[in-house]
Short mmCIF file of C-alpha atoms in Angstrom, two decimals:
data_model
loop_
_atom_site.label_atom_id
_atom_site.label_comp_id
_atom_site.label_asym_id
_atom_site.label_seq_id
_atom_site.Cartn_x
_atom_site.Cartn_y
_atom_site.Cartn_z
CA MET A 1 0.00 0.00 0.00
CA ILE A 2 1.07 3.58 -0.56
CA GLN A 3 2.22 5.55 2.46
CA PRO A 4 0.47 8.95 2.58
CA ALA A 5 3.82 10.59 3.41
CA ASP A 6 5.40 9.14 0.27
CA PHE A 7 2.54 10.32 -1.92
CA SER A 8 2.63 13.79 -0.37
CA LYS A 9 6.39 14.06 -0.93
CA ALA A 10 6.07 12.94 -4.54
CA LEU A 11 3.45 15.66 -5.15
CA THR A 12 5.69 18.23 -3.49
CA ASP A 13 8.54 17.16 -5.78
CA HIS A 14 6.20 17.97 -8.68
CA GLY A 15 5.51 21.43 -7.27
CA VAL A 16 2.16 20.78 -5.59
CA THR A 17 1.98 22.54 -2.25
CA MET A 18 -1.67 23.66 -2.17
CA TYR A 19 -4.63 21.34 -1.49
CA ALA A 20 -8.37 21.93 -1.38
CA GLY A 21 -11.24 19.49 -1.29
CA VAL A 22 -13.98 17.56 0.46
CA PRO A 23 -12.89 14.48 2.46
CA ASP A 24 -13.63 10.98 1.16
CA SER A 25 -13.40 7.62 2.89
CA LEU A 26 -11.04 6.11 0.25
CA LEU A 27 -8.77 9.14 0.68
CA GLU A 28 -9.16 9.23 4.46
CA SER A 29 -5.56 8.42 5.33
CA PHE A 30 -4.11 10.82 2.76
CA CYS A 31 -6.48 13.61 3.84
CA ALA A 32 -5.59 12.95 7.49
CA TYR A 33 -1.88 13.16 6.68
CA ILE A 34 -2.06 16.50 4.92
CA SER A 35 -4.40 17.83 7.62
CA ALA A 36 -1.83 16.89 10.24
CA THR A 37 1.30 18.07 8.43
CA LEU A 38 0.50 21.02 6.17
CA PRO A 39 0.14 24.65 7.29
CA ALA A 40 -3.46 25.92 7.38
CA ASP A 41 -2.92 28.17 4.36
CA GLN A 42 -1.83 25.19 2.23
CA HIS A 43 -4.82 22.95 2.92
CA ILE A 44 -8.42 24.19 2.78
CA ILE A 45 -11.30 21.77 3.50
CA THR A 46 -14.02 23.34 1.41
CA ALA A 47 -17.81 23.35 1.64
CA ASN A 48 -18.21 21.48 -1.66
CA GLU A 49 -16.17 20.26 -4.60
CA GLY A 50 -16.94 23.16 -6.96
CA ASN A 51 -15.79 25.48 -4.18
CA ALA A 52 -12.49 23.54 -4.07
CA LEU A 53 -11.84 23.77 -7.83
CA ALA A 54 -12.64 27.48 -7.91
CA LEU A 55 -10.21 28.01 -5.04
CA ALA A 56 -7.55 26.03 -6.94
CA ALA A 57 -8.22 28.18 -10.00
CA GLY A 58 -7.73 31.34 -7.99
CA TYR A 59 -4.50 29.94 -6.55
CA HIS A 60 -3.22 29.28 -10.06
CA LEU A 61 -4.21 32.78 -11.20
CA GLY A 62 -2.22 34.24 -8.32
CA THR A 63 0.87 32.02 -8.51
CA GLY A 64 0.96 30.21 -11.86
CA ARG A 65 1.20 26.93 -9.92
CA THR A 66 -1.00 23.85 -9.91
CA ALA A 67 -3.08 22.92 -6.87
CA ALA A 68 -4.48 19.53 -5.97
CA VAL A 69 -8.24 19.09 -5.52
CA TYR A 70 -9.43 15.96 -3.72
CA LEU A 71 -12.96 14.56 -3.74
CA GLN A 72 -15.10 11.45 -3.81
CA ASN A 73 -16.39 10.62 -7.30
CA SER A 74 -19.90 11.43 -6.06
CA GLY A 75 -18.64 15.02 -5.95
CA LEU A 76 -18.15 15.09 -9.72
CA GLY A 77 -21.71 16.40 -9.89
CA ASN A 78 -20.73 19.45 -7.84
CA ILE A 79 -17.58 20.09 -9.80
CA VAL A 80 -18.81 19.73 -13.40
CA ASN A 81 -19.89 23.37 -13.69
CA PRO A 82 -16.47 24.93 -12.94
CA LEU A 83 -14.76 22.10 -14.83
CA THR A 84 -16.63 22.96 -18.03
CA SER A 85 -17.09 26.73 -17.69
CA LEU A 86 -13.96 27.86 -15.83
CA THR A 87 -10.92 25.60 -15.96
CA ASP A 88 -11.63 23.84 -19.27
CA GLY A 89 -9.14 24.01 -22.12
CA GLU A 90 -11.72 25.83 -24.25
CA VAL A 91 -12.29 28.52 -21.62
CA TYR A 92 -9.50 29.72 -19.25
CA ARG A 93 -7.19 26.67 -19.47
CA ILE A 94 -6.44 26.40 -15.74
CA PRO A 95 -4.62 23.26 -14.58
CA ALA A 96 -5.55 21.30 -11.46
CA LEU A 97 -4.75 17.79 -10.26
CA LEU A 98 -7.98 16.03 -9.30
CA ILE A 99 -7.48 13.24 -6.76
CA ILE A 100 -10.73 11.25 -6.85
CA GLY A 101 -11.80 8.40 -4.58
CA TRP A 102 -13.37 5.79 -6.87
CA ARG A 103 -16.38 4.60 -4.88
CA GLY A 104 -18.55 2.02 -6.62
CA GLU A 105 -15.81 0.87 -8.99
CA PRO A 106 -17.21 -1.92 -11.20
CA ASP A 107 -16.76 -5.40 -9.68
CA VAL A 108 -15.91 -3.89 -6.27
CA LYS A 109 -18.66 -4.29 -3.65
CA ASP A 110 -20.02 -0.97 -2.40
CA GLU A 111 -23.18 0.68 -1.13
CA PRO A 112 -26.14 1.18 -3.53
CA GLN A 113 -25.72 4.94 -3.82
CA HIS A 114 -22.19 4.51 -5.19
CA VAL A 115 -22.81 1.81 -7.80
CA LYS A 116 -24.00 3.94 -10.72
CA GLN A 117 -21.56 6.77 -10.03
CA GLY A 118 -18.71 4.28 -9.92
CA ARG A 119 -19.77 2.72 -13.20
CA ILE A 120 -19.97 6.04 -15.07
CA THR A 121 -16.97 7.80 -13.52
CA THR A 122 -14.46 7.05 -16.28
CA GLY A 123 -17.05 7.85 -18.94
CA MET A 124 -17.75 11.21 -17.29
CA LEU A 125 -14.06 12.07 -17.28
CA ASP A 126 -13.74 11.01 -20.90
CA ASN A 127 -16.75 13.16 -21.89
CA LEU A 128 -15.21 16.09 -20.04
CA ASN A 129 -11.92 15.52 -21.95
CA ILE A 130 -10.07 15.06 -18.67
CA PRO A 131 -7.09 12.69 -18.92
CA TRP A 132 -7.04 10.20 -16.05
CA GLN A 133 -4.76 7.63 -14.47
CA VAL A 134 -5.51 4.95 -11.86
CA LEU A 135 -3.69 4.95 -8.55
CA GLN A 136 -3.75 1.70 -6.58
CA ALA A 137 -1.86 0.01 -3.78
CA ASP A 138 0.92 -1.41 -6.01
CA SER A 139 1.29 1.65 -8.26
CA ASP A 140 4.67 3.19 -8.85
CA ILE A 141 3.89 6.71 -7.66
CA ASN A 142 6.52 8.43 -9.79
CA THR A 143 5.42 6.68 -12.99
CA VAL A 144 1.78 7.61 -12.45
CA LEU A 145 2.57 11.21 -11.55
CA MET A 146 4.98 11.66 -14.46
CA GLN A 147 2.12 10.83 -16.83
CA SER A 148 -0.33 13.05 -14.98
CA PHE A 149 2.00 16.03 -15.01
CA ALA A 150 2.86 15.44 -18.65
CA ASP A 151 -0.89 15.67 -19.33
CA LEU A 152 -1.10 18.84 -17.25
CA GLU A 153 1.74 20.37 -19.25
CA ARG A 154 0.10 19.33 -22.53
CA THR A 155 -3.44 20.50 -21.78
CA SER A 156 -3.04 23.33 -19.24
CA ALA A 157 -6.33 22.03 -17.82
CA PRO A 158 -7.41 19.58 -15.09
CA VAL A 159 -6.30 15.94 -15.08
CA ALA A 160 -7.45 13.20 -12.71
CA LEU A 161 -6.10 10.42 -10.55
CA LEU A 162 -8.71 7.74 -9.78
CA VAL A 163 -7.82 6.21 -6.42
CA ARG A 164 -8.96 2.63 -5.86
CA LYS A 165 -10.12 1.17 -2.57
CA ASN A 166 -7.34 0.24 -0.11
CA THR A 167 -4.70 2.27 -1.93
CA PHE A 168 -3.33 4.18 1.07
CA ALA A 169 -1.80 2.75 4.21
CA ASP A 170 -3.52 3.69 7.44
CA TYR A 171 -2.97 7.14 8.94
CA LYS A 172 -5.29 8.55 11.62
CA LEU A 173 -5.87 12.06 12.88
CA ALA A 174 -5.49 12.54 16.61
CA LYS A 175 -8.92 13.21 18.06
CA PRO A 176 -9.44 15.84 20.76
CA ALA A 177 -10.56 14.54 24.15
CA ALA A 178 -14.32 14.71 24.58
CA LYS A 179 -15.87 16.45 27.56
CA PRO A 180 -17.21 13.92 30.09
CA ASP A 181 -20.81 15.12 29.70
CA SER A 182 -20.68 15.72 25.94
CA LEU A 183 -23.45 14.27 23.82
CA SER A 184 -22.93 11.55 21.22
CA ARG A 185 -24.81 11.73 17.94
CA GLU A 186 -26.54 8.42 18.67
CA ASP A 187 -27.71 9.64 22.09
CA ALA A 188 -28.96 12.85 20.51
CA LEU A 189 -30.92 10.87 17.91
CA ALA A 190 -32.34 8.59 20.59
CA THR A 191 -33.50 11.60 22.59
CA ILE A 192 -35.16 13.16 19.54
CA LEU A 193 -36.98 9.90 18.81
CA GLU A 194 -38.17 9.71 22.44
CA CYS A 195 -39.42 13.30 22.36
CA SER A 196 -41.01 13.26 18.92
CA ASP A 197 -44.47 11.98 18.05
CA SER A 198 -45.12 8.83 16.07
CA SER A 199 -46.82 10.94 13.39
CA ASP A 200 -43.72 13.09 12.85
CA VAL A 201 -41.88 12.71 9.54
CA ILE A 202 -38.09 12.42 9.72
CA VAL A 203 -35.57 13.01 6.91
CA SER A 204 -31.97 12.20 7.90
CA THR A 205 -28.68 13.12 6.29
CA THR A 206 -26.14 10.87 4.62
CA GLY A 207 -23.50 8.92 6.51
CA LYS A 208 -23.56 7.74 10.10
CA THR A 209 -26.63 9.76 11.05
CA SER A 210 -28.91 7.66 8.86
CA ARG A 211 -27.13 4.44 9.88
CA GLU A 212 -27.62 5.21 13.57
CA LEU A 213 -31.24 6.26 13.06
CA TYR A 214 -31.94 2.96 11.26
CA GLU A 215 -30.44 0.93 14.10
CA LEU A 216 -32.29 2.94 16.75
CA ARG A 217 -35.60 2.12 15.05
CA GLU A 218 -34.57 -1.56 15.02
CA ALA A 219 -33.64 -1.47 18.72
CA ARG A 220 -37.00 0.10 19.56
CA ASN A 221 -38.83 -2.55 17.48
CA GLU A 222 -40.36 0.21 15.41
CA SER A 223 -41.13 0.07 11.73
CA GLN A 224 -38.67 1.82 9.44
CA ARG A 225 -40.45 5.01 8.39
CA ASP A 226 -37.71 7.64 8.01
CA PHE A 227 -36.19 8.83 4.75
CA LEU A 228 -32.52 7.86 4.96
CA THR A 229 -30.63 10.08 2.55
CA VAL A 230 -27.82 7.68 1.70
CA GLY A 231 -26.33 9.97 -1.00
CA ALA A 232 -26.82 13.53 -2.27
CA MET A 233 -24.80 15.08 0.56
CA GLY A 234 -25.86 18.63 1.28
CA HIS A 235 -29.37 18.24 -0.06
CA THR A 236 -31.11 16.64 2.94
CA SER A 237 -32.64 19.91 4.15
CA SER A 238 -34.05 20.65 0.69
CA ILE A 239 -35.63 17.17 0.58
CA ALA A 240 -37.16 17.89 3.99
CA LEU A 241 -38.48 21.24 2.76
CA GLY A 242 -40.16 19.57 -0.18
CA VAL A 243 -41.79 17.08 2.17
CA ALA A 244 -42.86 19.82 4.60
CA LEU A 245 -44.47 21.91 1.86
CA SER A 246 -46.32 18.89 0.48
CA THR A 247 -47.58 17.61 3.85
CA PRO A 248 -48.42 20.76 5.83
CA SER A 249 -50.47 18.81 8.41
CA ARG A 250 -47.42 16.78 9.55
CA ARG A 251 -44.40 17.99 11.50
CA VAL A 252 -41.22 17.35 9.50
CA ILE A 253 -37.87 16.94 11.28
CA CYS A 254 -34.71 17.31 9.22
CA LEU A 255 -31.70 15.65 10.83
CA ASP A 256 -28.76 17.41 9.21
CA GLY A 257 -25.02 17.39 9.84
CA ASP A 258 -22.73 20.40 9.99
CA GLY A 259 -20.75 19.26 6.91
CA SER A 260 -23.97 18.68 4.98
CA PHE A 261 -25.38 22.05 6.11
CA LEU A 262 -22.24 23.83 4.93
CA MET A 263 -22.06 22.05 1.58
CA HIS A 264 -25.11 23.83 0.16
CA MET A 265 -25.81 26.48 2.78
CA GLY A 266 -27.83 28.50 0.30
CA GLY A 267 -30.56 25.93 0.83
CA ALA A 268 -30.98 27.22 4.39
CA ALA A 269 -31.88 30.66 3.05
CA ILE A 270 -34.58 29.09 0.88
CA ILE A 271 -35.91 27.09 3.85
CA ALA A 272 -36.12 30.23 5.98
CA ALA A 273 -37.85 32.15 3.20
CA SER A 274 -40.33 29.33 2.56
CA GLY A 275 -42.33 29.95 5.71
CA ALA A 276 -42.75 26.18 6.23
CA GLU A 277 -44.35 26.33 9.68
CA ASN A 278 -44.07 22.56 10.17
CA LEU A 279 -40.31 22.21 9.59
CA ILE A 280 -37.71 21.68 12.32
CA HIS A 281 -34.17 21.84 10.92
CA VAL A 282 -31.81 20.04 13.31
CA VAL A 283 -28.07 20.53 12.75
CA LEU A 284 -26.02 17.88 14.58
CA ASN A 285 -22.79 19.80 14.99
CA ASN A 286 -19.59 17.91 15.80
CA GLN A 287 -17.44 20.24 13.67
CA ALA A 288 -16.22 17.29 11.62
CA HIS A 289 -16.68 15.22 8.46
CA GLU A 290 -16.91 12.19 10.70
CA SER A 291 -18.34 9.63 8.27
CA VAL A 292 -15.23 9.94 6.07
CA GLY A 293 -12.46 10.25 8.64
CA GLY A 294 -13.14 13.08 11.07
CA GLN A 295 -11.48 15.94 9.19
CA PRO A 296 -12.63 19.29 10.66
CA THR A 297 -15.32 21.60 9.28
CA VAL A 298 -15.57 25.32 10.01
CA ALA A 299 -18.86 24.85 11.87
CA GLY A 300 -17.20 25.64 15.19
CA ARG A 301 -16.64 29.19 13.99
CA ILE A 302 -20.22 29.80 12.92
CA ASP A 303 -22.65 31.77 15.08
CA PHE A 304 -25.70 29.65 14.29
CA ALA A 305 -27.92 31.90 16.41
CA GLY A 306 -26.91 34.97 14.41
CA LEU A 307 -27.00 33.06 11.14
CA SER A 308 -30.50 31.71 11.71
CA LYS A 309 -31.76 35.18 12.53
CA ALA A 310 -30.07 36.71 9.49
CA LEU A 311 -31.50 34.02 7.20
CA GLY A 312 -34.99 34.44 8.60
CA TYR A 313 -35.65 31.28 10.60
CA ARG A 314 -38.50 31.97 13.02
CA GLY A 315 -36.68 30.42 15.93
CA TYR A 316 -33.27 29.19 17.04
CA PHE A 317 -32.50 26.78 19.87
CA VAL A 318 -29.32 25.04 21.04
CA ALA A 319 -28.63 21.97 23.15
CA ASP A 320 -25.39 20.29 24.20
CA ASN A 321 -26.50 17.45 26.47
CA THR A 322 -29.44 15.10 26.90
CA ALA A 323 -31.09 17.15 29.64
CA SER A 324 -30.99 20.40 27.66
CA LEU A 325 -32.25 18.66 24.51
CA GLN A 326 -35.16 17.13 26.42
CA ARG A 327 -35.90 20.46 28.11
CA ILE A 328 -36.08 22.58 24.97
CA TRP A 329 -37.80 20.09 22.66
CA SER A 330 -41.28 21.18 23.77
CA GLN A 331 -40.30 24.79 22.99
CA VAL A 332 -39.01 23.74 19.59
CA GLN A 333 -42.27 21.93 18.80
CA GLY A 334 -44.30 24.88 20.03
CA GLN A 335 -42.49 27.40 17.84
CA SER A 336 -43.90 28.07 14.40
CA GLY A 337 -41.29 27.08 11.82
CA PRO A 338 -39.01 26.99 10.08
CA VAL A 339 -36.99 26.48 13.26
CA LEU A 340 -33.25 25.82 13.49
CA LEU A 341 -32.06 23.60 16.34
CA GLU A 342 -28.29 23.24 16.80
CA VAL A 343 -27.29 20.16 18.79
CA LYS A 344 -23.64 20.26 19.80
CA ILE A 345 -22.24 16.73 19.82
CA ARG A 346 -18.88 15.00 20.09
CA THR A 347 -17.28 12.93 17.37
CA GLY A 348 -17.30 9.15 17.57
CA SER A 349 -19.57 6.22 16.88
CA ARG A 350 -19.90 2.57 17.77
CA ALA A 351 -17.34 0.27 16.19
CA ASP A 352 -20.11 -2.21 15.36
CA LEU A 353 -22.39 0.31 13.65
CA GLY A 354 -24.09 -1.43 10.75
CA ARG A 355 -25.78 -0.28 7.57
CA PRO A 356 -29.46 -0.35 6.59
CA ALA A 357 -30.59 -3.78 5.47
CA SER A 358 -33.38 -2.39 3.30
CA THR A 359 -32.86 -1.15 -0.24
CA PRO A 360 -33.23 2.56 -1.06
CA VAL A 361 -36.43 1.81 -2.99
CA ALA A 362 -37.92 -0.09 -0.04
CA ASN A 363 -36.96 2.77 2.26
CA LYS A 364 -38.65 5.25 -0.08
CA GLN A 365 -41.84 3.20 -0.21
CA ALA A 366 -42.03 2.84 3.60
CA PHE A 367 -41.46 6.57 4.00
CA MET A 368 -44.17 7.47 1.51
CA GLU A 369 -46.62 5.14 3.22
CA HIS A 370 -45.85 6.88 6.54
CA CYS A 371 -46.42 10.26 4.89
CA GLY A 372 -49.68 9.01 3.41
CA GLY A 373 -48.41 9.44 -0.15
#
């Protein structure tokens, strides 16, 4: 397997000293290494993938140098616009090295939401006229990078490295010590389930939030009725808004994460402006992209109280332990929405956390039956 330190050094030898991107599980060890070793002004964890490429373009405009942009292949959807209308060889011709985790690679077992994206990834890159190389555990780093940088020199536009599963050797970020009374995400979800009504409609964000919610329903011997957003990171709150507007007689609870909230934060402005009185927007804030390695987000710097007021939410509440969450839930339910509830949680999850056993289509059908649709 490739040591993250060796890959980082090889990129430095080719003149790459600036990184921007959205963390991915296949790139977890490499992302952790550059988070731990690079100065803050050389590594920016961005809100979304298009944000990262635009930042890399600006870096090139200011320095003439090439930046690296890392992402999961699911993020190709977010990055296509600046790829085709900004950095493309027929527009501004701005080089960037795309380091892409290849989830759902054909003939490699993966979760349902990754299968189609994995199958079409190489075709997408070909259609975008982006040269690509595969990086895997037994690759000769220098050989692969020599070809990639030859393509960068030839095209003056983005090129891609597709990183296969189990390419990088393990490297973990040191995690800050949690406060003794800090709230876990699973405990927060359990408390919300206990406090909510059986008629409430829940839409949960991608990653460990939906996995934990699924297992909590199983442990409570309750039917699966929640919409588990297994993909489409950043769009959970917009899904919840659509449900809230279409079912005004039901209370809709959106279980969002801070990374998801940040990815398409413009959606929050639309939610606030919608006047959806039945929508509770919960942001589970651990200041981390935990489902893909625990790399930090900027959510710890955000004044969610001030932000919610500026956006136009009709109420803001905050909780940081079970008692405070239980205490304010009745106030949250009594406030006309849209309401923003920030729940401050610690990072971490159970080592034996499983994945939903139902298919996405079965989940959708159960959810629609619960909604009455």
